[in-house]
Amino acid sequence: GKPKKSDHSAMYLDRDGKVQTVHFRMPEPKAAKGNGSLGEDAVVMPKTRPDVTRKGIEMIGDFRTDALHEALGRAPIEDDTLMALLVLAFAGQNVRVDSANGGGDDYYYGNRRIARHAAALFDAEGKLSFDMETLRVAVRSMLIEVLSCQENRTNSGIVARAAGDVIGADGFLPNMGTEEFLSCLSRSALEASCEGTSVLPRARVKDTRAALVEAFNEQTFVHPSAFFAPDRDALGAWLASNTVTEENEEPDGTNAEPVDRDDDSEGFREAAE
């Protein structure tokens, strides 16, 4: 057909040595991913092989992980650095934290709320650098984000109870001698709460409760079930289910590569020294 202005022309010699002209049309360029297109005069560059392929990157990840674990197990590490590394570990993108501080259905995978405590341990050059006061604040803040005793999916379980017990968190429990909480107690539990007070059980539960509320305006009442010390049987069951008893068995019961734990323990002691 008749050539268009956008078509191209080519010159060639025919069999008789005469110069001839032929018109041709290039195919429409494929649209680029995203907005816009390549355009008529765009040149498509061939893909270049990266310095390291995806498989190579994955191998490097394996090498790094093995080296990191070996160093964590055997390299000399100061106690303050160990604490800092634990803070960094919680900020990892492979760690999910159902935080009681988030509210609602919020949960975090190393997000800004969690990672900010780890970021405080780095200097302007991106090096891990901190003083003990900064480290203490970061560790306390991270523990606050992670540990929870709430009766929802943020519940850390028995480990949070044990943590509260060892740091004396009982002394920070609020006064539970309120109408809202006392209304959650059975008659027998409510009458048991009268012990140590001037209140005598009444015929009606609500009268006993009202008298206790008034009495506890002058003192702090904490129901025995609220104390942090975990039940010994429950703690024993948790320890039994989470203690490795076989050299080739992981805590979850899955088989793992044989590990000489005596050698590992000796290595940890040497690294600590």
Short mmCIF file of C-alpha atoms in Angstrom, two decimals:
data_model
loop_
_atom_site.label_atom_id
_atom_site.label_comp_id
_atom_site.label_asym_id
_atom_site.label_seq_id
_atom_site.Cartn_x
_atom_site.Cartn_y
_atom_site.Cartn_z
CA GLY A 1 0.00 0.00 0.00
CA LYS A 2 0.85 3.66 -0.01
CA PRO A 3 3.58 4.44 2.54
CA LYS A 4 2.79 6.73 5.47
CA LYS A 5 4.97 9.50 6.79
CA SER A 6 5.76 7.40 9.81
CA ASP A 7 7.05 4.53 7.67
CA HIS A 8 10.71 3.92 7.01
CA SER A 9 12.62 3.64 3.71
CA ALA A 10 15.41 1.28 2.78
CA MET A 11 17.78 1.54 -0.22
CA TYR A 12 19.19 -1.51 -1.96
CA LEU A 13 20.83 -2.61 -5.24
CA ASP A 14 18.78 -4.89 -7.48
CA ARG A 15 20.18 -7.66 -9.72
CA ASP A 16 20.93 -5.09 -12.44
CA GLY A 17 22.92 -2.88 -10.08
CA LYS A 18 20.24 -0.20 -9.92
CA VAL A 19 19.35 1.57 -6.69
CA GLN A 20 15.85 0.75 -5.54
CA THR A 21 13.74 1.93 -2.62
CA VAL A 22 11.42 -0.12 -0.41
CA HIS A 23 9.18 1.11 2.38
CA PHE A 24 8.63 -0.77 5.60
CA ARG A 25 6.77 -0.31 8.83
CA MET A 26 8.05 -1.26 12.32
CA PRO A 27 5.70 -3.09 14.71
CA GLU A 28 4.09 -1.05 17.45
CA PRO A 29 6.32 -0.94 20.56
CA LYS A 30 5.04 -2.84 23.56
CA ALA A 31 3.79 -0.68 26.39
CA ALA A 32 6.16 -0.47 29.31
CA LYS A 33 5.06 -1.70 32.73
CA GLY A 34 3.52 1.18 34.60
CA ASN A 35 2.50 4.43 32.99
CA GLY A 36 3.42 5.46 29.43
CA SER A 37 4.95 3.53 26.56
CA LEU A 38 8.36 3.03 25.06
CA GLY A 39 7.72 5.43 22.16
CA GLU A 40 8.65 5.00 18.51
CA ASP A 41 12.32 5.82 18.88
CA ALA A 42 12.91 3.98 22.13
CA VAL A 43 15.70 1.43 22.16
CA VAL A 44 15.08 -1.75 24.11
CA MET A 45 18.29 -2.63 25.91
CA PRO A 46 19.04 -6.32 26.35
CA LYS A 47 18.87 -7.61 29.90
CA THR A 48 22.28 -7.83 31.51
CA ARG A 49 23.23 -10.66 33.83
CA PRO A 50 23.51 -9.41 37.43
CA ASP A 51 26.82 -9.74 39.23
CA VAL A 52 25.22 -12.37 41.49
CA THR A 53 22.22 -14.43 40.42
CA ARG A 54 19.21 -15.10 42.60
CA LYS A 55 20.55 -18.53 43.45
CA GLY A 56 23.84 -16.92 44.43
CA ILE A 57 22.04 -14.46 46.70
CA GLU A 58 20.24 -17.37 48.37
CA MET A 59 23.55 -19.18 48.87
CA ILE A 60 25.03 -16.05 50.43
CA GLY A 61 22.04 -15.94 52.78
CA ASP A 62 22.76 -19.52 53.85
CA PHE A 63 26.47 -18.76 54.33
CA ARG A 64 25.70 -15.65 56.38
CA THR A 65 23.17 -17.47 58.56
CA ASP A 66 25.57 -20.31 59.33
CA ALA A 67 28.37 -17.86 60.12
CA LEU A 68 26.07 -15.72 62.29
CA HIS A 69 24.89 -18.71 64.28
CA GLU A 70 28.44 -19.97 64.71
CA ALA A 71 29.59 -16.56 65.94
CA LEU A 72 26.62 -16.24 68.31
CA GLY A 73 27.47 -19.62 69.74
CA ARG A 74 31.24 -19.29 70.03
CA ALA A 75 32.55 -15.75 69.57
CA PRO A 76 33.32 -13.68 72.70
CA ILE A 77 30.39 -11.27 73.21
CA GLU A 78 30.04 -8.81 76.08
CA ASP A 79 26.85 -8.94 78.15
CA ASP A 80 25.72 -5.47 77.05
CA THR A 81 26.19 -6.45 73.40
CA LEU A 82 24.16 -9.62 73.96
CA MET A 83 21.30 -7.55 75.34
CA ALA A 84 21.51 -5.20 72.36
CA LEU A 85 21.48 -8.13 69.93
CA LEU A 86 18.35 -9.50 71.59
CA VAL A 87 16.66 -6.14 71.02
CA LEU A 88 17.72 -6.28 67.37
CA ALA A 89 16.35 -9.81 67.05
CA PHE A 90 12.87 -8.71 68.11
CA ALA A 91 12.99 -6.02 65.42
CA GLY A 92 13.65 -8.59 62.69
CA GLN A 93 11.22 -8.79 59.79
CA ASN A 94 10.75 -12.51 60.45
CA VAL A 95 9.42 -11.85 63.97
CA ARG A 96 5.73 -11.30 64.55
CA VAL A 97 4.70 -9.55 67.75
CA ASP A 98 1.07 -9.43 68.83
CA SER A 99 1.55 -6.36 70.98
CA ALA A 100 -0.85 -5.39 73.75
CA ASN A 101 0.16 -1.77 73.10
CA GLY A 102 -1.26 -1.79 69.58
CA GLY A 103 -4.90 -2.13 70.51
CA GLY A 104 -7.57 -3.83 68.46
CA ASP A 105 -6.28 -6.42 66.03
CA ASP A 106 -2.90 -4.77 65.49
CA TYR A 107 0.18 -6.95 65.27
CA TYR A 108 3.68 -6.19 64.18
CA TYR A 109 6.36 -7.76 62.02
CA GLY A 110 9.42 -5.73 62.98
CA ASN A 111 7.54 -2.54 62.16
CA ARG A 112 8.38 1.00 63.21
CA ARG A 113 6.81 0.68 66.65
CA ILE A 114 9.02 -2.29 67.48
CA ALA A 115 12.06 -1.34 65.40
CA ARG A 116 12.38 2.15 66.87
CA HIS A 117 13.76 0.66 70.09
CA ALA A 118 16.48 -1.14 68.12
CA ALA A 119 17.19 1.94 65.99
CA ALA A 120 18.04 3.90 69.15
CA LEU A 121 21.14 1.70 69.58
CA PHE A 122 22.82 2.90 66.34
CA ASP A 123 24.94 6.01 65.88
CA ALA A 124 24.86 8.49 62.97
CA GLU A 125 27.27 6.29 60.96
CA GLY A 126 25.02 3.25 61.26
CA LYS A 127 27.25 1.46 63.76
CA LEU A 128 25.92 -0.29 66.84
CA SER A 129 26.93 2.19 69.52
CA PHE A 130 25.20 2.90 72.83
CA ASP A 131 25.68 3.67 76.49
CA MET A 132 24.24 1.51 79.23
CA GLU A 133 21.40 3.91 79.99
CA THR A 134 20.27 3.89 76.34
CA LEU A 135 20.54 0.10 76.30
CA ARG A 136 18.49 -0.27 79.47
CA VAL A 137 15.74 1.93 78.05
CA ALA A 138 15.72 -0.03 74.78
CA VAL A 139 15.56 -3.39 76.55
CA ARG A 140 12.78 -2.27 78.91
CA SER A 141 10.82 -0.77 76.03
CA MET A 142 11.13 -3.90 73.92
CA LEU A 143 10.02 -6.10 76.82
CA ILE A 144 7.01 -3.83 77.34
CA GLU A 145 6.09 -4.24 73.67
CA VAL A 146 6.39 -8.03 73.75
CA LEU A 147 5.22 -9.30 77.15
CA SER A 148 1.48 -9.35 77.82
CA CYS A 149 -0.89 -11.07 80.25
CA GLN A 150 -4.07 -9.98 78.52
CA GLU A 151 -6.66 -12.66 77.78
CA ASN A 152 -6.51 -12.30 74.01
CA ARG A 153 -4.09 -13.18 71.25
CA THR A 154 -1.42 -10.86 72.71
CA ASN A 155 -1.13 -13.15 75.74
CA SER A 156 2.50 -14.21 76.19
CA GLY A 157 1.45 -17.05 78.43
CA ILE A 158 3.20 -18.35 81.48
CA VAL A 159 6.52 -16.69 80.59
CA ALA A 160 4.98 -13.26 81.21
CA ARG A 161 3.75 -14.42 84.61
CA ALA A 162 7.24 -15.66 85.47
CA ALA A 163 8.75 -12.37 84.29
CA GLY A 164 6.37 -10.35 86.44
CA ASP A 165 7.11 -12.53 89.45
CA VAL A 166 10.88 -12.15 89.21
CA ILE A 167 10.77 -8.32 88.93
CA GLY A 168 8.18 -7.79 91.67
CA ALA A 169 5.35 -6.65 89.41
CA ASP A 170 2.85 -7.61 92.16
CA GLY A 171 3.70 -4.32 93.82
CA PHE A 172 2.43 -2.42 90.77
CA LEU A 173 -1.01 -4.06 90.59
CA PRO A 174 -3.85 -1.56 91.03
CA ASN A 175 -6.54 -1.55 93.69
CA MET A 176 -9.01 -4.23 92.67
CA GLY A 177 -11.48 -3.38 95.41
CA THR A 178 -13.86 -1.73 92.96
CA GLU A 179 -17.47 -2.43 92.06
CA GLU A 180 -16.42 -3.43 88.56
CA PHE A 181 -14.00 -6.14 89.67
CA LEU A 182 -15.76 -7.34 92.80
CA SER A 183 -18.87 -7.98 90.74
CA CYS A 184 -16.82 -10.67 88.94
CA LEU A 185 -16.37 -12.70 92.15
CA SER A 186 -18.56 -15.52 93.35
CA ARG A 187 -20.22 -15.32 96.78
CA SER A 188 -17.59 -17.55 98.37
CA ALA A 189 -14.72 -15.57 96.79
CA LEU A 190 -16.32 -12.30 97.84
CA GLU A 191 -16.77 -13.44 101.41
CA ALA A 192 -13.17 -14.69 101.49
CA SER A 193 -12.10 -11.17 100.51
CA CYS A 194 -13.55 -9.88 103.77
CA GLU A 195 -10.68 -11.50 105.67
CA GLY A 196 -8.40 -8.87 107.14
CA THR A 197 -11.04 -6.16 106.92
CA SER A 198 -13.74 -4.94 109.27
CA VAL A 199 -16.41 -6.11 106.84
CA LEU A 200 -18.62 -9.06 107.74
CA PRO A 201 -20.45 -11.00 105.04
CA ARG A 202 -23.99 -9.77 104.49
CA ALA A 203 -27.10 -11.75 103.63
CA ARG A 204 -27.13 -10.26 100.16
CA VAL A 205 -24.09 -10.41 97.92
CA LYS A 206 -24.51 -6.86 96.67
CA ASP A 207 -24.47 -5.56 100.25
CA THR A 208 -21.24 -7.41 100.99
CA ARG A 209 -19.76 -6.03 97.78
CA ALA A 210 -20.80 -2.46 98.60
CA ALA A 211 -19.27 -2.72 102.07
CA LEU A 212 -16.01 -4.03 100.63
CA VAL A 213 -15.84 -1.24 98.06
CA GLU A 214 -16.16 1.29 100.84
CA ALA A 215 -13.56 -0.49 102.98
CA PHE A 216 -11.08 -0.72 100.13
CA ASN A 217 -11.23 3.02 99.53
CA GLU A 218 -8.70 3.26 102.34
CA GLN A 219 -6.41 0.42 101.25
CA THR A 220 -5.30 -1.50 98.18
CA PHE A 221 -6.91 -4.85 97.57
CA VAL A 222 -5.41 -7.41 95.21
CA HIS A 223 -7.21 -10.69 94.70
CA PRO A 224 -4.88 -13.68 95.23
CA SER A 225 -5.62 -14.98 91.71
CA ALA A 226 -4.06 -11.82 90.25
CA PHE A 227 -0.56 -12.36 91.64
CA PHE A 228 2.10 -13.08 89.03
CA ALA A 229 3.69 -16.21 90.49
CA PRO A 230 2.69 -18.97 88.04
CA ASP A 231 1.01 -22.13 89.23
CA ARG A 232 3.75 -24.63 89.97
CA ASP A 233 2.00 -27.49 88.20
CA ALA A 234 1.37 -25.35 85.11
CA LEU A 235 4.98 -24.15 85.11
CA GLY A 236 6.23 -27.70 85.54
CA ALA A 237 4.12 -28.84 82.59
CA TRP A 238 5.46 -25.98 80.46
CA LEU A 239 9.05 -26.78 81.37
CA ALA A 240 8.51 -30.47 80.66
CA SER A 241 7.04 -29.77 77.23
CA ASN A 242 9.75 -27.29 76.25
CA THR A 243 12.87 -29.03 77.50
CA VAL A 244 14.91 -30.97 74.95
CA THR A 245 15.60 -34.45 76.27
CA GLU A 246 17.01 -36.13 73.15
CA GLU A 247 20.17 -34.96 71.43
CA ASN A 248 18.63 -35.24 67.99
CA GLU A 249 15.21 -33.77 68.79
CA GLU A 250 14.05 -30.17 68.56
CA PRO A 251 11.74 -28.73 71.27
CA ASP A 252 8.74 -29.10 68.94
CA GLY A 253 9.38 -32.81 68.56
CA THR A 254 10.74 -32.70 65.02
CA ASN A 255 13.87 -34.57 64.14
CA ALA A 256 16.93 -32.47 63.55
CA GLU A 257 20.52 -33.06 62.59
CA PRO A 258 22.47 -34.76 65.39
CA VAL A 259 24.01 -32.17 67.64
CA ASP A 260 26.76 -32.69 70.16
CA ARG A 261 25.27 -30.55 72.93
CA ASP A 262 28.20 -31.18 75.24
CA ASP A 263 30.51 -29.59 72.68
CA ASP A 264 28.08 -26.69 72.20
CA SER A 265 27.81 -26.06 75.92
CA GLU A 266 31.58 -26.09 76.25
CA GLY A 267 31.82 -23.65 73.33
CA PHE A 268 29.30 -21.30 74.96
CA ARG A 269 31.26 -21.38 78.23
CA GLU A 270 34.52 -20.64 76.44
CA ALA A 271 32.93 -17.77 74.54
CA ALA A 272 31.51 -16.36 77.77
CA GLU A 273 34.91 -16.51 79.42
#
